[in-house]
Amino acid sequence: MARHGKIPNWYNKDSEFEELFHKNTANEKITNRTIEKILKKYKVKTVHDFTCGTGSQVFYLLKRGYQVTGSDISPGMLKIAARKTKAEKIKMQFLQGDMRTLNVGKFDAAITIFNAIGHLTKAGFEKTMRNIYKNLNGDGIYIFDIINLKYVLDKNNIVKMSLERMETLGDIKVRELQHSIIDNTGILTSYTTFYTQKGLEKPKVSKNIITLQLYTAQELRKMLTQNGFKVLGQCGIDGSELKDTKTERIVTIAQKK
Ligand SMILES: C[S@@+](CC[C@H](N)C(=O)[O-])C[C@H]1O[C@@H](n2cnc3c(N)ncnc32)[C@H](O)[C@@H]1O
């Protein structure tokens, strides 16, 4: 069993695969549109993305006129983000830093998207809330998402989260297989295998175990309230109304009190 709370090495080791399977997906588009709608609703101008990864939200929001900066703990992910600034003809520098401690300034909004806070322990997430609080303007907002623990525990939903997919990288085929289990502390452990195969040559196999701390919507509200925030709303990743066991990924919007 992997120890939870350590930043997965795979963000450095297999960051190219993370980018390959994540970019331009329907999931990515839906997520970014929802974030944008929320930013618009709260008249946000400046945003810091504390878990920017390869820059999915940063590039999307920059193109829509927001002033955006980004940081992440993983050099492997930041290397790809930097490469993308060249391709996108955008001049910006990403920072390497830990969302629990990084001090970057004062923003209208802070974001940590795509289950990023799941990598932290509960204590680490509370530390992050207090740190993000310090990096926000007076009535600044914090937006994040995380898989809903109640959804995963309901019926056989965990099986629906299994996946098998394939992408092409030049003349190489990359196949990803993943299944997960959940324990009684709400930690989801996902077992992922990547098969990288050039033509019909013998494939290279890379195995990863990633853990994510999941939360219920109620628990998130309680933690935010105890750490200086007022919860403005919670919804599904597509902006839909939050439903206890039906919503798979919860988006939470909290404001500095
Ligand atoms: C699933 S990726 C999401 C990246 C990006 N937001 C997106 O949607 O593509 C989660 C990111 O969180 C980052 N991360 C994990 N723990 C972190 C920490 N303590 N501080 C900053 N970044 C962290 C990882 O390096 C990874 O890039």
GROMACS .gro file of C-alpha atoms and ligand atoms in nm:
model
  284
    1MET     CA    1   0.000   0.000   0.000
    2ALA     CA    2   0.137   0.345  -0.091
    3ARG     CA    3   0.189   0.592   0.192
    4HIS     CA    4  -0.056   0.880   0.157
    5GLY     CA    5   0.059   1.242   0.171
    6LYS     CA    6   0.380   1.202  -0.032
    7ILE     CA    7   0.372   1.382  -0.367
    8PRO     CA    8   0.350   1.107  -0.628
    9ASN     CA    9   0.677   1.059  -0.809
   10TRP     CA   10   0.480   0.985  -1.122
   11TYR     CA   11   0.421   1.359  -1.185
   12ASN     CA   12   0.792   1.371  -1.260
   13LYS     CA   13   0.848   1.017  -1.393
   14ASP     CA   14   0.541   0.994  -1.618
   15SER     CA   15   0.447   1.361  -1.665
   16GLU     CA   16   0.446   1.320  -2.045
   17PHE     CA   17   0.174   1.053  -2.008
   18GLU     CA   18  -0.024   1.273  -1.770
   19GLU     CA   19  -0.019   1.545  -2.036
   20LEU     CA   20  -0.097   1.300  -2.318
   21PHE     CA   21  -0.411   1.162  -2.155
   22HIS     CA   22  -0.530   1.484  -1.995
   23LYS     CA   23  -0.500   1.753  -2.261
   24ASN     CA   24  -0.790   1.843  -2.490
   25THR     CA   25  -1.023   1.593  -2.327
   26ALA     CA   26  -1.395   1.664  -2.278
   27ASN     CA   27  -1.327   1.646  -1.905
   28GLU     CA   28  -1.065   1.919  -1.929
   29LYS     CA   29  -1.292   2.145  -2.134
   30ILE     CA   30  -1.591   2.101  -1.900
   31THR     CA   31  -1.371   2.167  -1.597
   32ASN     CA   32  -1.216   2.483  -1.740
   33ARG     CA   33  -1.551   2.621  -1.854
   34THR     CA   34  -1.697   2.576  -1.506
   35ILE     CA   35  -1.401   2.753  -1.345
   36GLU     CA   36  -1.432   3.039  -1.593
   37LYS     CA   37  -1.805   3.079  -1.521
   38ILE     CA   38  -1.735   3.103  -1.148
   39LEU     CA   39  -1.457   3.360  -1.199
   40LYS     CA   40  -1.689   3.567  -1.414
   41LYS     CA   41  -1.970   3.550  -1.158
   42TYR     CA   42  -1.740   3.684  -0.885
   43LYS     CA   43  -1.581   3.949  -1.111
   44VAL     CA   44  -1.233   3.806  -1.066
   45LYS     CA   45  -0.942   3.965  -1.252
   46THR     CA   46  -0.630   3.807  -1.100
   47VAL     CA   47  -0.584   3.434  -1.041
   48HIS     CA   48  -0.306   3.221  -0.897
   49ASP     CA   49  -0.313   2.850  -0.977
   50PHE     CA   50  -0.130   2.675  -0.691
   51THR     CA   51  -0.132   2.333  -0.865
   52CYS     CA   52  -0.096   2.434  -1.228
   53GLY     CA   53   0.062   2.107  -1.346
   54THR     CA   54   0.125   2.144  -1.719
   55GLY     CA   55  -0.088   2.460  -1.727
   56SER     CA   56  -0.434   2.343  -1.829
   57GLN     CA   57  -0.622   2.616  -1.640
   58VAL     CA   58  -0.347   2.878  -1.673
   59PHE     CA   59  -0.341   2.877  -2.055
   60TYR     CA   60  -0.719   2.854  -2.083
   61LEU     CA   61  -0.777   3.152  -1.853
   62LEU     CA   62  -0.493   3.362  -1.996
   63LYS     CA   63  -0.656   3.333  -2.339
   64ARG     CA   64  -0.979   3.463  -2.188
   65GLY     CA   65  -0.821   3.778  -2.052
   66TYR     CA   66  -0.753   3.688  -1.689
   67GLN     CA   67  -0.422   3.780  -1.527
   68VAL     CA   68  -0.296   3.437  -1.430
   69THR     CA   69   0.015   3.300  -1.263
   70GLY     CA   70   0.091   2.940  -1.180
   71SER     CA   71   0.297   2.724  -0.949
   72ASP     CA   72   0.333   2.354  -0.882
   73ILE     CA   73   0.550   2.129  -0.672
   74SER     CA   74   0.657   1.894  -0.955
   75PRO     CA   75   0.949   1.999  -1.178
   76GLY     CA   76   0.841   1.741  -1.440
   77MET     CA   77   0.500   1.903  -1.482
   78LEU     CA   78   0.649   2.256  -1.482
   79LYS     CA   79   0.896   2.159  -1.754
   80ILE     CA   80   0.604   2.071  -1.983
   81ALA     CA   81   0.420   2.391  -1.884
   82ALA     CA   82   0.730   2.596  -1.977
   83ARG     CA   83   0.755   2.415  -2.311
   84LYS     CA   84   0.389   2.501  -2.377
   85THR     CA   85   0.447   2.875  -2.318
   86LYS     CA   86   0.674   2.867  -2.623
   87ALA     CA   87   0.421   2.679  -2.836
   88GLU     CA   88   0.142   2.916  -2.720
   89LYS     CA   89   0.370   3.221  -2.773
   90ILE     CA   90   0.300   3.336  -2.420
   91LYS     CA   91   0.565   3.502  -2.204
   92MET     CA   92   0.534   3.380  -1.847
   93GLN     CA   93   0.729   3.195  -1.585
   94PHE     CA   94   0.592   2.927  -1.362
   95LEU     CA   95   0.708   2.895  -1.003
   96GLN     CA   96   0.801   2.578  -0.826
   97GLY     CA   97   0.639   2.566  -0.483
   98ASP     CA   98   0.424   2.384  -0.234
   99MET     CA   99   0.060   2.496  -0.203
  100ARG     CA  100   0.086   2.450   0.175
  101THR     CA  101   0.354   2.717   0.215
  102LEU     CA  102   0.410   2.920  -0.103
  103ASN     CA  103   0.374   3.295  -0.066
  104VAL     CA  104   0.312   3.459  -0.404
  105GLY     CA  105   0.114   3.777  -0.337
  106LYS     CA  106  -0.250   3.879  -0.322
  107PHE     CA  107  -0.504   3.757  -0.578
  108ASP     CA  108  -0.877   3.787  -0.642
  109ALA     CA  109  -0.888   3.409  -0.674
  110ALA     CA  110  -0.678   3.101  -0.601
  111ILE     CA  111  -0.741   2.767  -0.766
  112THR     CA  112  -0.625   2.405  -0.715
  113ILE     CA  113  -0.797   2.196  -0.982
  114PHE     CA  114  -0.831   1.831  -1.083
  115ASN     CA  115  -0.821   1.660  -0.744
  116ALA     CA  116  -0.491   1.828  -0.657
  117ILE     CA  117  -0.576   1.868  -0.286
  118GLY     CA  118  -0.637   1.492  -0.271
  119HIS     CA  119  -0.260   1.444  -0.265
  120LEU     CA  120  -0.244   1.609   0.076
  121THR     CA  121  -0.332   1.469   0.415
  122LYS     CA  122  -0.631   1.633   0.584
  123ALA     CA  123  -0.391   1.833   0.803
  124GLY     CA  124  -0.198   1.932   0.489
  125PHE     CA  125  -0.517   2.050   0.323
  126GLU     CA  126  -0.607   2.264   0.626
  127LYS     CA  127  -0.257   2.412   0.615
  128THR     CA  128  -0.315   2.486   0.244
  129MET     CA  129  -0.644   2.662   0.322
  130ARG     CA  130  -0.469   2.888   0.572
  131ASN     CA  131  -0.186   2.956   0.326
  132ILE     CA  132  -0.425   3.033   0.041
  133TYR     CA  133  -0.612   3.267   0.276
  134LYS     CA  134  -0.290   3.470   0.314
  135ASN     CA  135  -0.248   3.488  -0.067
  136LEU     CA  136  -0.598   3.627  -0.130
  137ASN     CA  137  -0.727   3.985  -0.143
  138GLY     CA  138  -0.980   4.097   0.117
  139ASP     CA  139  -1.283   3.917  -0.028
  140GLY     CA  140  -1.087   3.682  -0.254
  141ILE     CA  141  -1.220   3.339  -0.346
  142TYR     CA  142  -1.072   2.989  -0.344
  143ILE     CA  143  -1.199   2.735  -0.598
  144PHE     CA  144  -1.105   2.367  -0.591
  145ASP     CA  145  -1.245   2.029  -0.685
  146ILE     CA  146  -1.217   1.680  -0.539
  147ILE     CA  147  -1.380   1.343  -0.599
  148ASN     CA  148  -1.687   1.302  -0.378
  149LEU     CA  149  -1.634   1.033  -0.113
  150LYS     CA  150  -2.009   0.966  -0.096
  151TYR     CA  151  -2.019   0.900  -0.471
  152VAL     CA  152  -1.732   0.651  -0.451
  153LEU     CA  153  -1.888   0.467  -0.157
  154ASP     CA  154  -2.232   0.445  -0.319
  155LYS     CA  155  -2.333   0.123  -0.496
  156ASN     CA  156  -2.062   0.001  -0.738
  157ASN     CA  157  -1.958   0.350  -0.848
  158ILE     CA  158  -1.592   0.277  -0.783
  159VAL     CA  159  -1.599   0.028  -1.070
  160LYS     CA  160  -1.729   0.302  -1.303
  161MET     CA  161  -1.408   0.492  -1.226
  162SER     CA  162  -1.188   0.218  -1.377
  163LEU     CA  163  -1.044   0.304  -1.713
  164GLU     CA  164  -0.859   0.171  -2.012
  165ARG     CA  165  -0.749   0.408  -2.289
  166MET     CA  166  -0.490   0.445  -2.559
  167GLU     CA  167  -0.316   0.746  -2.718
  168THR     CA  168  -0.050   0.785  -2.983
  169LEU     CA  169   0.278   0.967  -2.928
  170GLY     CA  170   0.452   0.983  -3.268
  171ASP     CA  171   0.490   0.619  -3.373
  172ILE     CA  172   0.446   0.499  -3.017
  173LYS     CA  173   0.120   0.374  -2.869
  174VAL     CA  174   0.062   0.440  -2.501
  175ARG     CA  175  -0.206   0.237  -2.327
  176GLU     CA  176  -0.325   0.322  -1.977
  177LEU     CA  177  -0.513   0.088  -1.744
  178GLN     CA  178  -0.637   0.197  -1.402
  179HIS     CA  179  -0.850   0.062  -1.119
  180SER     CA  180  -0.898   0.189  -0.767
  181ILE     CA  181  -0.993   0.082  -0.418
  182ILE     CA  182  -1.120   0.289  -0.125
  183ASP     CA  183  -1.044   0.241   0.246
  184ASN     CA  184  -1.226   0.339   0.563
  185THR     CA  185  -1.034   0.669   0.596
  186GLY     CA  186  -1.157   0.791   0.257
  187ILE     CA  187  -0.827   0.731   0.083
  188LEU     CA  188  -0.865   0.619  -0.277
  189THR     CA  189  -0.573   0.413  -0.404
  190SER     CA  190  -0.542   0.395  -0.783
  191TYR     CA  191  -0.326   0.136  -0.953
  192THR     CA  192  -0.215   0.253  -1.296
  193THR     CA  193  -0.013   0.073  -1.560
  194PHE     CA  194   0.121   0.236  -1.876
  195TYR     CA  195   0.224   0.013  -2.167
  196THR     CA  196   0.441   0.199  -2.418
  197GLN     CA  197   0.481   0.014  -2.745
  198LYS     CA  198   0.662   0.107  -3.065
  199GLY     CA  199   0.501  -0.087  -3.348
  200LEU     CA  200   0.471  -0.444  -3.227
  201GLU     CA  201   0.794  -0.437  -3.026
  202LYS     CA  202   0.797  -0.559  -2.669
  203PRO     CA  203   0.616  -0.290  -2.463
  204LYS     CA  204   0.779  -0.097  -2.180
  205VAL     CA  205   0.570  -0.119  -1.866
  206SER     CA  206   0.544   0.155  -1.604
  207LYS     CA  207   0.338   0.098  -1.289
  208ASN     CA  208   0.219   0.367  -1.048
  209ILE     CA  209   0.021   0.372  -0.728
  210ILE     CA  210  -0.145   0.703  -0.646
  211THR     CA  211  -0.346   0.781  -0.337
  212LEU     CA  212  -0.604   1.058  -0.304
  213GLN     CA  213  -0.775   1.170   0.015
  214LEU     CA  214  -1.144   1.209  -0.071
  215TYR     CA  215  -1.401   1.420   0.115
  216THR     CA  216  -1.774   1.458   0.150
  217ALA     CA  217  -1.925   1.796   0.061
  218GLN     CA  218  -2.026   1.845   0.426
  219GLU     CA  219  -1.673   1.778   0.552
  220LEU     CA  220  -1.526   2.033   0.309
  221ARG     CA  221  -1.772   2.298   0.425
  222LYS     CA  222  -1.682   2.234   0.788
  223MET     CA  223  -1.305   2.247   0.725
  224LEU     CA  224  -1.330   2.571   0.525
  225THR     CA  225  -1.545   2.738   0.790
  226GLN     CA  226  -1.293   2.639   1.059
  227ASN     CA  227  -1.007   2.786   0.855
  228GLY     CA  228  -1.135   3.137   0.787
  229PHE     CA  229  -1.359   3.085   0.482
  230LYS     CA  230  -1.726   3.126   0.407
  231VAL     CA  231  -1.858   2.866   0.159
  232LEU     CA  232  -2.030   3.042  -0.133
  233GLY     CA  233  -2.135   2.728  -0.314
  234GLN     CA  234  -2.070   2.372  -0.422
  235CYS     CA  235  -2.160   2.206  -0.752
  236GLY     CA  236  -2.061   1.930  -0.992
  237ILE     CA  237  -1.763   1.972  -1.225
  238ASP     CA  238  -2.003   2.074  -1.506
  239GLY     CA  239  -2.167   2.335  -1.282
  240SER     CA  240  -2.465   2.109  -1.209
  241GLU     CA  241  -2.646   2.109  -0.875
  242LEU     CA  242  -2.461   1.914  -0.606
  243LYS     CA  243  -2.627   1.576  -0.534
  244ASP     CA  244  -2.510   1.383  -0.228
  245THR     CA  245  -2.419   1.047  -0.389
  246LYS     CA  246  -2.466   1.134  -0.757
  247THR     CA  247  -2.204   1.408  -0.804
  248GLU     CA  248  -1.868   1.252  -0.886
  249ARG     CA  249  -1.641   1.558  -0.854
  250ILE     CA  250  -1.736   1.838  -0.617
  251VAL     CA  251  -1.637   2.194  -0.702
  252THR     CA  252  -1.628   2.419  -0.396
  253ILE     CA  253  -1.618   2.798  -0.398
  254ALA     CA  254  -1.513   2.963  -0.073
  255GLN     CA  255  -1.455   3.325   0.016
  256LYS     CA  256  -1.209   3.475   0.262
  257LYS     CA  257  -1.404   3.595   0.570
  258LIG     C1  258  -0.392   1.606  -1.139
  258LIG     S1  259  -0.269   1.730  -1.148
  258LIG     C2  260  -0.366   1.868  -1.200
  258LIG     C3  261  -0.288   1.977  -1.267
  258LIG     C4  262  -0.374   2.088  -1.332
  258LIG     N1  263  -0.447   2.165  -1.235
  258LIG     C5  264  -0.468   2.031  -1.436
  258LIG     O1  265  -0.590   2.034  -1.420
  258LIG     O2  266  -0.416   1.978  -1.536
  258LIG     C6  267  -0.237   1.768  -0.978
  258LIG     C7  268  -0.116   1.857  -0.959
  258LIG     O3  269  -0.101   1.889  -0.821
  258LIG     C8  270   0.037   1.904  -0.797
  258LIG     N2  271   0.063   1.899  -0.653
  258LIG     C9  272   0.047   1.792  -0.570
  258LIG     N3  273   0.081   1.828  -0.445
  258LIG    C10  274   0.120   1.957  -0.449
  258LIG    C11  275   0.165   2.051  -0.350
  258LIG     N4  276   0.178   2.015  -0.222
  258LIG     N5  277   0.189   2.177  -0.389
  258LIG    C12  278   0.176   2.214  -0.519
  258LIG     N6  279   0.139   2.129  -0.616
  258LIG    C13  280   0.108   2.004  -0.582
  258LIG    C14  281   0.100   1.791  -0.877
  258LIG     O4  282   0.237   1.810  -0.897
  258LIG    C15  283   0.016   1.795  -1.004
  258LIG     O5  284   0.075   1.876  -1.102
   0.00000   0.00000   0.00000
